[in-house]
Each structure stands twice: as C-alpha cells, then as structure tokens.
GROMACS .gro file of C-alpha atoms in nm:
model
  259
    1UNK     CA    1   0.546   4.665   3.344
    2UNK     CA    2   0.429   4.312   3.270
    3UNK     CA    3   0.622   4.028   3.433
    4UNK     CA    4   0.646   3.669   3.316
    5UNK     CA    5   0.635   3.352   3.524
    6UNK     CA    6   0.953   3.184   3.396
    7UNK     CA    7   0.879   2.857   3.571
    8UNK     CA    8   0.534   2.834   3.413
    9UNK     CA    9   0.674   2.909   3.067
   10UNK     CA   10   0.943   2.641   3.104
   11UNK     CA   11   0.683   2.390   3.216
   12UNK     CA   12   0.467   2.480   2.915
   13UNK     CA   13   0.760   2.438   2.675
   14UNK     CA   14   0.855   2.107   2.835
   15UNK     CA   15   0.497   1.988   2.813
   16UNK     CA   16   0.482   2.085   2.446
   17UNK     CA   17   0.800   1.887   2.380
   18UNK     CA   18   0.645   1.583   2.547
   19UNK     CA   19   0.338   1.618   2.324
   20UNK     CA   20   0.552   1.629   2.009
   21UNK     CA   21   0.755   1.331   2.131
   22UNK     CA   22   0.434   1.137   2.192
   23UNK     CA   23   0.305   1.223   1.842
   24UNK     CA   24   0.631   1.110   1.681
   25UNK     CA   25   0.638   0.788   1.885
   26UNK     CA   26   0.275   0.708   1.813
   27UNK     CA   27   0.330   0.769   1.441
   28UNK     CA   28   0.624   0.529   1.438
   29UNK     CA   29   0.425   0.270   1.634
   30UNK     CA   30   0.131   0.298   1.397
   31UNK     CA   31   0.374   0.237   1.111
   32UNK     CA   32   0.543  -0.073   1.257
   33UNK     CA   33   0.275  -0.233   1.477
   34UNK     CA   34   0.092  -0.400   1.185
   35UNK     CA   35   0.419  -0.562   1.080
   36UNK     CA   36   0.483  -0.678   1.439
   37UNK     CA   37   0.130  -0.804   1.494
   38UNK     CA   38   0.093  -0.955   1.148
   39UNK     CA   39   0.443  -1.043   1.022
   40UNK     CA   40   0.486  -1.140   0.661
   41UNK     CA   41   0.415  -1.505   0.586
   42UNK     CA   42   0.593  -1.484   0.251
   43UNK     CA   43   0.879  -1.729   0.181
   44UNK     CA   44   1.239  -1.638   0.255
   45UNK     CA   45   1.425  -1.422   0.004
   46UNK     CA   46   1.632  -1.708  -0.137
   47UNK     CA   47   1.340  -1.944  -0.202
   48UNK     CA   48   1.295  -2.024  -0.574
   49UNK     CA   49   1.031  -1.828  -0.762
   50UNK     CA   50   0.722  -1.983  -0.915
   51UNK     CA   51   0.451  -1.849  -1.147
   52UNK     CA   52   0.270  -1.578  -0.952
   53UNK     CA   53   0.488  -1.651  -0.649
   54UNK     CA   54   0.731  -1.358  -0.648
   55UNK     CA   55   0.679  -1.194  -0.308
   56UNK     CA   56   0.942  -1.263  -0.042
   57UNK     CA   57   1.009  -1.150   0.316
   58UNK     CA   58   1.237  -0.846   0.335
   59UNK     CA   59   1.459  -0.724   0.616
   60UNK     CA   60   1.761  -0.524   0.493
   61UNK     CA   61   1.945  -0.575   0.822
   62UNK     CA   62   1.918  -0.953   0.796
   63UNK     CA   63   2.048  -1.021   0.447
   64UNK     CA   64   2.359  -1.236   0.413
   65UNK     CA   65   2.559  -1.186   0.091
   66UNK     CA   66   2.545  -1.487  -0.137
   67UNK     CA   67   2.865  -1.666  -0.231
   68UNK     CA   68   2.987  -1.573  -0.578
   69UNK     CA   69   3.151  -1.820  -0.806
   70UNK     CA   70   3.527  -1.760  -0.838
   71UNK     CA   71   3.620  -1.497  -1.092
   72UNK     CA   72   3.264  -1.383  -1.155
   73UNK     CA   73   3.283  -1.052  -0.972
   74UNK     CA   74   3.544  -0.774  -0.957
   75UNK     CA   75   3.569  -0.800  -0.576
   76UNK     CA   76   3.475  -1.111  -0.373
   77UNK     CA   77   3.151  -1.090  -0.174
   78UNK     CA   78   3.213  -1.031   0.198
   79UNK     CA   79   3.043  -1.227   0.478
   80UNK     CA   80   2.841  -0.926   0.598
   81UNK     CA   81   2.644  -0.671   0.396
   82UNK     CA   82   2.786  -0.323   0.476
   83UNK     CA   83   2.549  -0.097   0.670
   84UNK     CA   84   2.615   0.183   0.419
   85UNK     CA   85   2.746   0.186   0.064
   86UNK     CA   86   3.101   0.068   0.008
   87UNK     CA   87   3.262   0.199  -0.311
   88UNK     CA   88   3.567   0.013  -0.443
   89UNK     CA   89   3.760   0.092  -0.759
   90UNK     CA   90   3.917  -0.184  -0.971
   91UNK     CA   91   4.011  -0.262  -1.329
   92UNK     CA   92   3.778  -0.535  -1.450
   93UNK     CA   93   3.801  -0.681  -1.801
   94UNK     CA   94   4.047  -0.399  -1.878
   95UNK     CA   95   3.784  -0.137  -1.791
   96UNK     CA   96   3.779   0.101  -1.491
   97UNK     CA   97   3.504  -0.032  -1.264
   98UNK     CA   98   3.339   0.058  -0.934
   99UNK     CA   99   3.168  -0.196  -0.712
  100UNK     CA  100   2.877  -0.056  -0.509
  101UNK     CA  101   2.797  -0.277  -0.213
  102UNK     CA  102   2.578  -0.246   0.098
  103UNK     CA  103   2.278  -0.054   0.226
  104UNK     CA  104   2.216   0.294   0.084
  105UNK     CA  105   2.242   0.536   0.375
  106UNK     CA  106   2.158   0.903   0.403
  107UNK     CA  107   2.453   1.102   0.267
  108UNK     CA  108   2.584   0.823   0.045
  109UNK     CA  109   2.523   1.034  -0.266
  110UNK     CA  110   2.772   1.292  -0.138
  111UNK     CA  111   3.015   1.012  -0.049
  112UNK     CA  112   2.984   0.880  -0.405
  113UNK     CA  113   3.074   1.220  -0.547
  114UNK     CA  114   3.375   1.237  -0.315
  115UNK     CA  115   3.477   0.887  -0.425
  116UNK     CA  116   3.469   0.990  -0.791
  117UNK     CA  117   3.678   1.300  -0.717
  118UNK     CA  118   3.940   1.091  -0.539
  119UNK     CA  119   3.987   0.868  -0.845
  120UNK     CA  120   4.147   1.023  -1.150
  121UNK     CA  121   3.986   0.775  -1.389
  122UNK     CA  122   3.607   0.777  -1.418
  123UNK     CA  123   3.458   0.426  -1.396
  124UNK     CA  124   3.279   0.310  -1.707
  125UNK     CA  125   3.077   0.046  -1.527
  126UNK     CA  126   2.932  -0.026  -1.182
  127UNK     CA  127   2.864  -0.366  -1.026
  128UNK     CA  128   2.575  -0.355  -0.779
  129UNK     CA  129   2.503  -0.564  -0.468
  130UNK     CA  130   2.265  -0.380  -0.234
  131UNK     CA  131   1.949  -0.443  -0.029
  132UNK     CA  132   1.845  -0.080  -0.084
  133UNK     CA  133   1.789   0.209   0.155
  134UNK     CA  134   1.760   0.586   0.103
  135UNK     CA  135   1.552   0.663  -0.205
  136UNK     CA  136   1.676   1.020  -0.241
  137UNK     CA  137   2.041   0.912  -0.228
  138UNK     CA  138   1.976   0.634  -0.478
  139UNK     CA  139   1.820   0.879  -0.723
  140UNK     CA  140   2.111   1.124  -0.683
  141UNK     CA  141   2.371   0.850  -0.734
  142UNK     CA  142   2.179   0.722  -1.034
  143UNK     CA  143   2.166   1.063  -1.199
  144UNK     CA  144   2.542   1.101  -1.156
  145UNK     CA  145   2.598   0.754  -1.305
  146UNK     CA  146   2.387   0.847  -1.607
  147UNK     CA  147   2.559   1.184  -1.645
  148UNK     CA  148   2.891   0.997  -1.666
  149UNK     CA  149   2.735   0.741  -1.907
  150UNK     CA  150   2.829   0.450  -1.685
  151UNK     CA  151   2.702   0.096  -1.738
  152UNK     CA  152   2.542  -0.108  -1.458
  153UNK     CA  153   2.577  -0.480  -1.400
  154UNK     CA  154   2.489  -0.761  -1.161
  155UNK     CA  155   2.636  -1.109  -1.133
  156UNK     CA  156   2.436  -1.420  -1.044
  157UNK     CA  157   2.510  -1.383  -0.671
  158UNK     CA  158   2.415  -1.014  -0.646
  159UNK     CA  159   2.096  -0.859  -0.510
  160UNK     CA  160   1.942  -0.521  -0.596
  161UNK     CA  161   1.635  -0.453  -0.383
  162UNK     CA  162   1.416  -0.165  -0.268
  163UNK     CA  163   1.590   0.159  -0.381
  164UNK     CA  164   1.882  -0.020  -0.550
  165UNK     CA  165   1.698  -0.080  -0.882
  166UNK     CA  166   1.722   0.297  -0.938
  167UNK     CA  167   2.100   0.251  -0.960
  168UNK     CA  168   2.054  -0.038  -1.201
  169UNK     CA  169   1.820   0.180  -1.410
  170UNK     CA  170   2.089   0.448  -1.443
  171UNK     CA  171   2.324   0.236  -1.653
  172UNK     CA  172   2.357   0.313  -2.022
  173UNK     CA  173   2.388  -0.063  -2.066
  174UNK     CA  174   2.224  -0.277  -1.799
  175UNK     CA  175   2.324  -0.640  -1.748
  176UNK     CA  176   2.167  -0.882  -1.499
  177UNK     CA  177   2.293  -1.240  -1.488
  178UNK     CA  178   2.051  -1.527  -1.431
  179UNK     CA  179   2.020  -1.586  -1.058
  180UNK     CA  180   2.055  -1.221  -0.955
  181UNK     CA  181   1.767  -1.087  -0.746
  182UNK     CA  182   1.605  -0.754  -0.841
  183UNK     CA  183   1.307  -0.647  -0.633
  184UNK     CA  184   1.079  -0.350  -0.557
  185UNK     CA  185   0.833  -0.250  -0.284
  186UNK     CA  186   0.671   0.051  -0.118
  187UNK     CA  187   0.900   0.330   0.000
  188UNK     CA  188   0.897   0.580   0.281
  189UNK     CA  189   1.009   0.926   0.167
  190UNK     CA  190   1.109   1.064   0.506
  191UNK     CA  191   0.768   1.213   0.577
  192UNK     CA  192   0.742   1.377   0.917
  193UNK     CA  193   0.488   1.190   1.130
  194UNK     CA  194   0.426   1.506   1.334
  195UNK     CA  195   0.277   1.679   1.030
  196UNK     CA  196  -0.095   1.670   0.958
  197UNK     CA  197  -0.201   1.365   0.758
  198UNK     CA  198  -0.274   1.562   0.441
  199UNK     CA  199   0.082   1.700   0.441
  200UNK     CA  200   0.228   1.351   0.490
  201UNK     CA  201   0.024   1.222   0.196
  202UNK     CA  202   0.139   1.517  -0.012
  203UNK     CA  203   0.501   1.434   0.074
  204UNK     CA  204   0.453   1.070  -0.030
  205UNK     CA  205   0.286   1.170  -0.356
  206UNK     CA  206   0.567   1.412  -0.433
  207UNK     CA  207   0.822   1.138  -0.373
  208UNK     CA  208   0.639   0.892  -0.597
  209UNK     CA  209   0.617   1.157  -0.868
  210UNK     CA  210   0.991   1.218  -0.846
  211UNK     CA  211   1.060   0.844  -0.876
  212UNK     CA  212   0.835   0.808  -1.181
  213UNK     CA  213   0.997   1.109  -1.351
  214UNK     CA  214   1.339   0.958  -1.279
  215UNK     CA  215   1.241   0.622  -1.431
  216UNK     CA  216   1.110   0.798  -1.741
  217UNK     CA  217   1.435   0.994  -1.773
  218UNK     CA  218   1.629   0.669  -1.753
  219UNK     CA  219   1.421   0.503  -2.021
  220UNK     CA  220   1.249   0.265  -1.777
  221UNK     CA  221   0.877   0.189  -1.803
  222UNK     CA  222   0.717   0.358  -1.497
  223UNK     CA  223   0.461   0.074  -1.491
  224UNK     CA  224   0.722  -0.112  -1.287
  225UNK     CA  225   0.583   0.093  -0.997
  226UNK     CA  226   0.259  -0.106  -1.003
  227UNK     CA  227   0.444  -0.390  -0.830
  228UNK     CA  228   0.613  -0.157  -0.583
  229UNK     CA  229   0.294   0.020  -0.476
  230UNK     CA  230   0.112  -0.301  -0.377
  231UNK     CA  231   0.404  -0.464  -0.192
  232UNK     CA  232   0.443  -0.361   0.176
  233UNK     CA  233   0.782  -0.248   0.311
  234UNK     CA  234   0.845  -0.577   0.496
  235UNK     CA  235   0.812  -0.771   0.171
  236UNK     CA  236   0.981  -0.746  -0.169
  237UNK     CA  237   0.847  -0.827  -0.516
  238UNK     CA  238   1.114  -1.006  -0.717
  239UNK     CA  239   1.107  -0.933  -1.089
  240UNK     CA  240   1.132  -1.221  -1.335
  241UNK     CA  241   1.381  -1.206  -1.625
  242UNK     CA  242   1.085  -1.139  -1.854
  243UNK     CA  243   0.973  -0.844  -1.640
  244UNK     CA  244   1.326  -0.704  -1.623
  245UNK     CA  245   1.328  -0.700  -2.003
  246UNK     CA  246   0.971  -0.572  -2.035
  247UNK     CA  247   1.030  -0.272  -1.810
  248UNK     CA  248   1.373  -0.195  -1.953
  249UNK     CA  249   1.590  -0.281  -1.652
  250UNK     CA  250   1.809  -0.489  -1.881
  251UNK     CA  251   1.931  -0.369  -2.218
  252UNK     CA  252   2.059  -0.031  -2.329
  253UNK     CA  253   1.956   0.333  -2.346
  254UNK     CA  254   2.043   0.538  -2.652
  255UNK     CA  255   2.048   0.883  -2.494
  256UNK     CA  256   2.181   1.040  -2.177
  257UNK     CA  257   1.903   1.162  -1.948
  258UNK     CA  258   1.857   1.540  -1.931
  259UNK     CA  259   2.014   1.714  -1.633
   0.00000   0.00000   0.00000
C-alpha cells in the first residue's frame, strides 16, 4: 500500500500558494507602478477646460463634492463623497425622484433593486453625482433605470465620471446643466492577474464589447469610447457640451432598450 508524506504535500501546497500570491502581487504592481513612477501631470479636475485641453487628473478617493447653489438640487451636497452609492428618495418638482450619490461599489446594483422595492412609488427621475466605480454594477443599474423609463439629470455642481456616464446614458430624457462634469477613461473589468495574458486580454475585450452594446441599446453613439480608450485610469477626459450632444448623452430617447 502506497503511503504519502503529509508534511511534503503541505509544504508543496503552501509553496504553490506563495507562487500564486507573488503572481497576483506582481500583476498589481505592474498595473500601478507606471502611475507611481510617472504620475499624471494633467491639471486638477476643477481647472477650466480649454480647446483640446480636456484631460484632468483623476482619483475617485480624493474628490470633494462641489457646493451646489441653494435650491438647485433635491438633496444638498454633503462634505464627503460616499464610498459607495447612496440612494435617497424625495419629491422634486412634484415628481418622485431618487438622488444617486457616491462611488459605485460592487453589489450596488443589488442594493438599488432593494431600494426600489422598499419604496412604493417608482422614481421617474434620477439626479446623479458620482466619481464612478464598478462598471458591471453601473450597467446593471442603468438597465433597470431604462426598464423603468426613468429620466437622468445633473445640476451644475454634479460630477459623473468613469462608470457613472452609463447611468446618465440610461435616462429616457437626459439633462446636464452647464458646469456639470461628465468624463470617461479606460476601465478595468475585474480581470484576474493570475490568468495567462491572452485570457486577461479576452476578458477586457469582452467587457468593452458589453459596454459598446449597452451604449447602442441606450441610443448613445459608441464612438464616445474613442476618448475612453486613450485616457489612462489615473486621468479623466471631460466631455464638452458639444460632445455631450453629439454622442447623445443629453437629449431624449424615443424607445425603451430591449431587455
């Protein structure tokens, strides 16, 4: 009868775990080291835009909400941007309204569905103020907004960056006041750095394809992605009012997107 050296097997398993840990750590370092060694020299987010000068530094954890003018927003802007989405229900201009504020975290799509279930009246509009976050959750929230035929809106003090524009795109009617900041950049789609490179690339391509299909469903020109694909994650490309109109992020959509 064959016997096994338990100690040797445990050492082998432990060694294998160390190898995987090293691969994961090295993948993360490879991803962030260029940003540490060569930080963005772009202007701060709040610096005025100029012709051809639309790229700004981006750090979602270091964004301070801008002060709103009195009476311009359903709920006053807080001093700190929430670390995950905060949903608040109000009646605004005699219409049931939800304000969506903060970073988009993993699981926020499920939290949004729970929020809707807890409120007997379905909001007809959503006010957005978010630096972005989880792409998959943003797409899921956006599809639910479109299914309910909600409108999306931003006041002059609001921001909608990174994955947040997918929420803006979901509105049947989309309104962005002058002064609001809407920006796009490259996304990570949760690819596993321990996978072979070709599988990671495949995961990224699949994610980009899903985003482009979503934009098409929402009636948004997928060419908006040309700005996102050339802007690194530590920077953000701010869209001009003309670009917002050209790509369809302001205006209306005649039909509800297919489920």
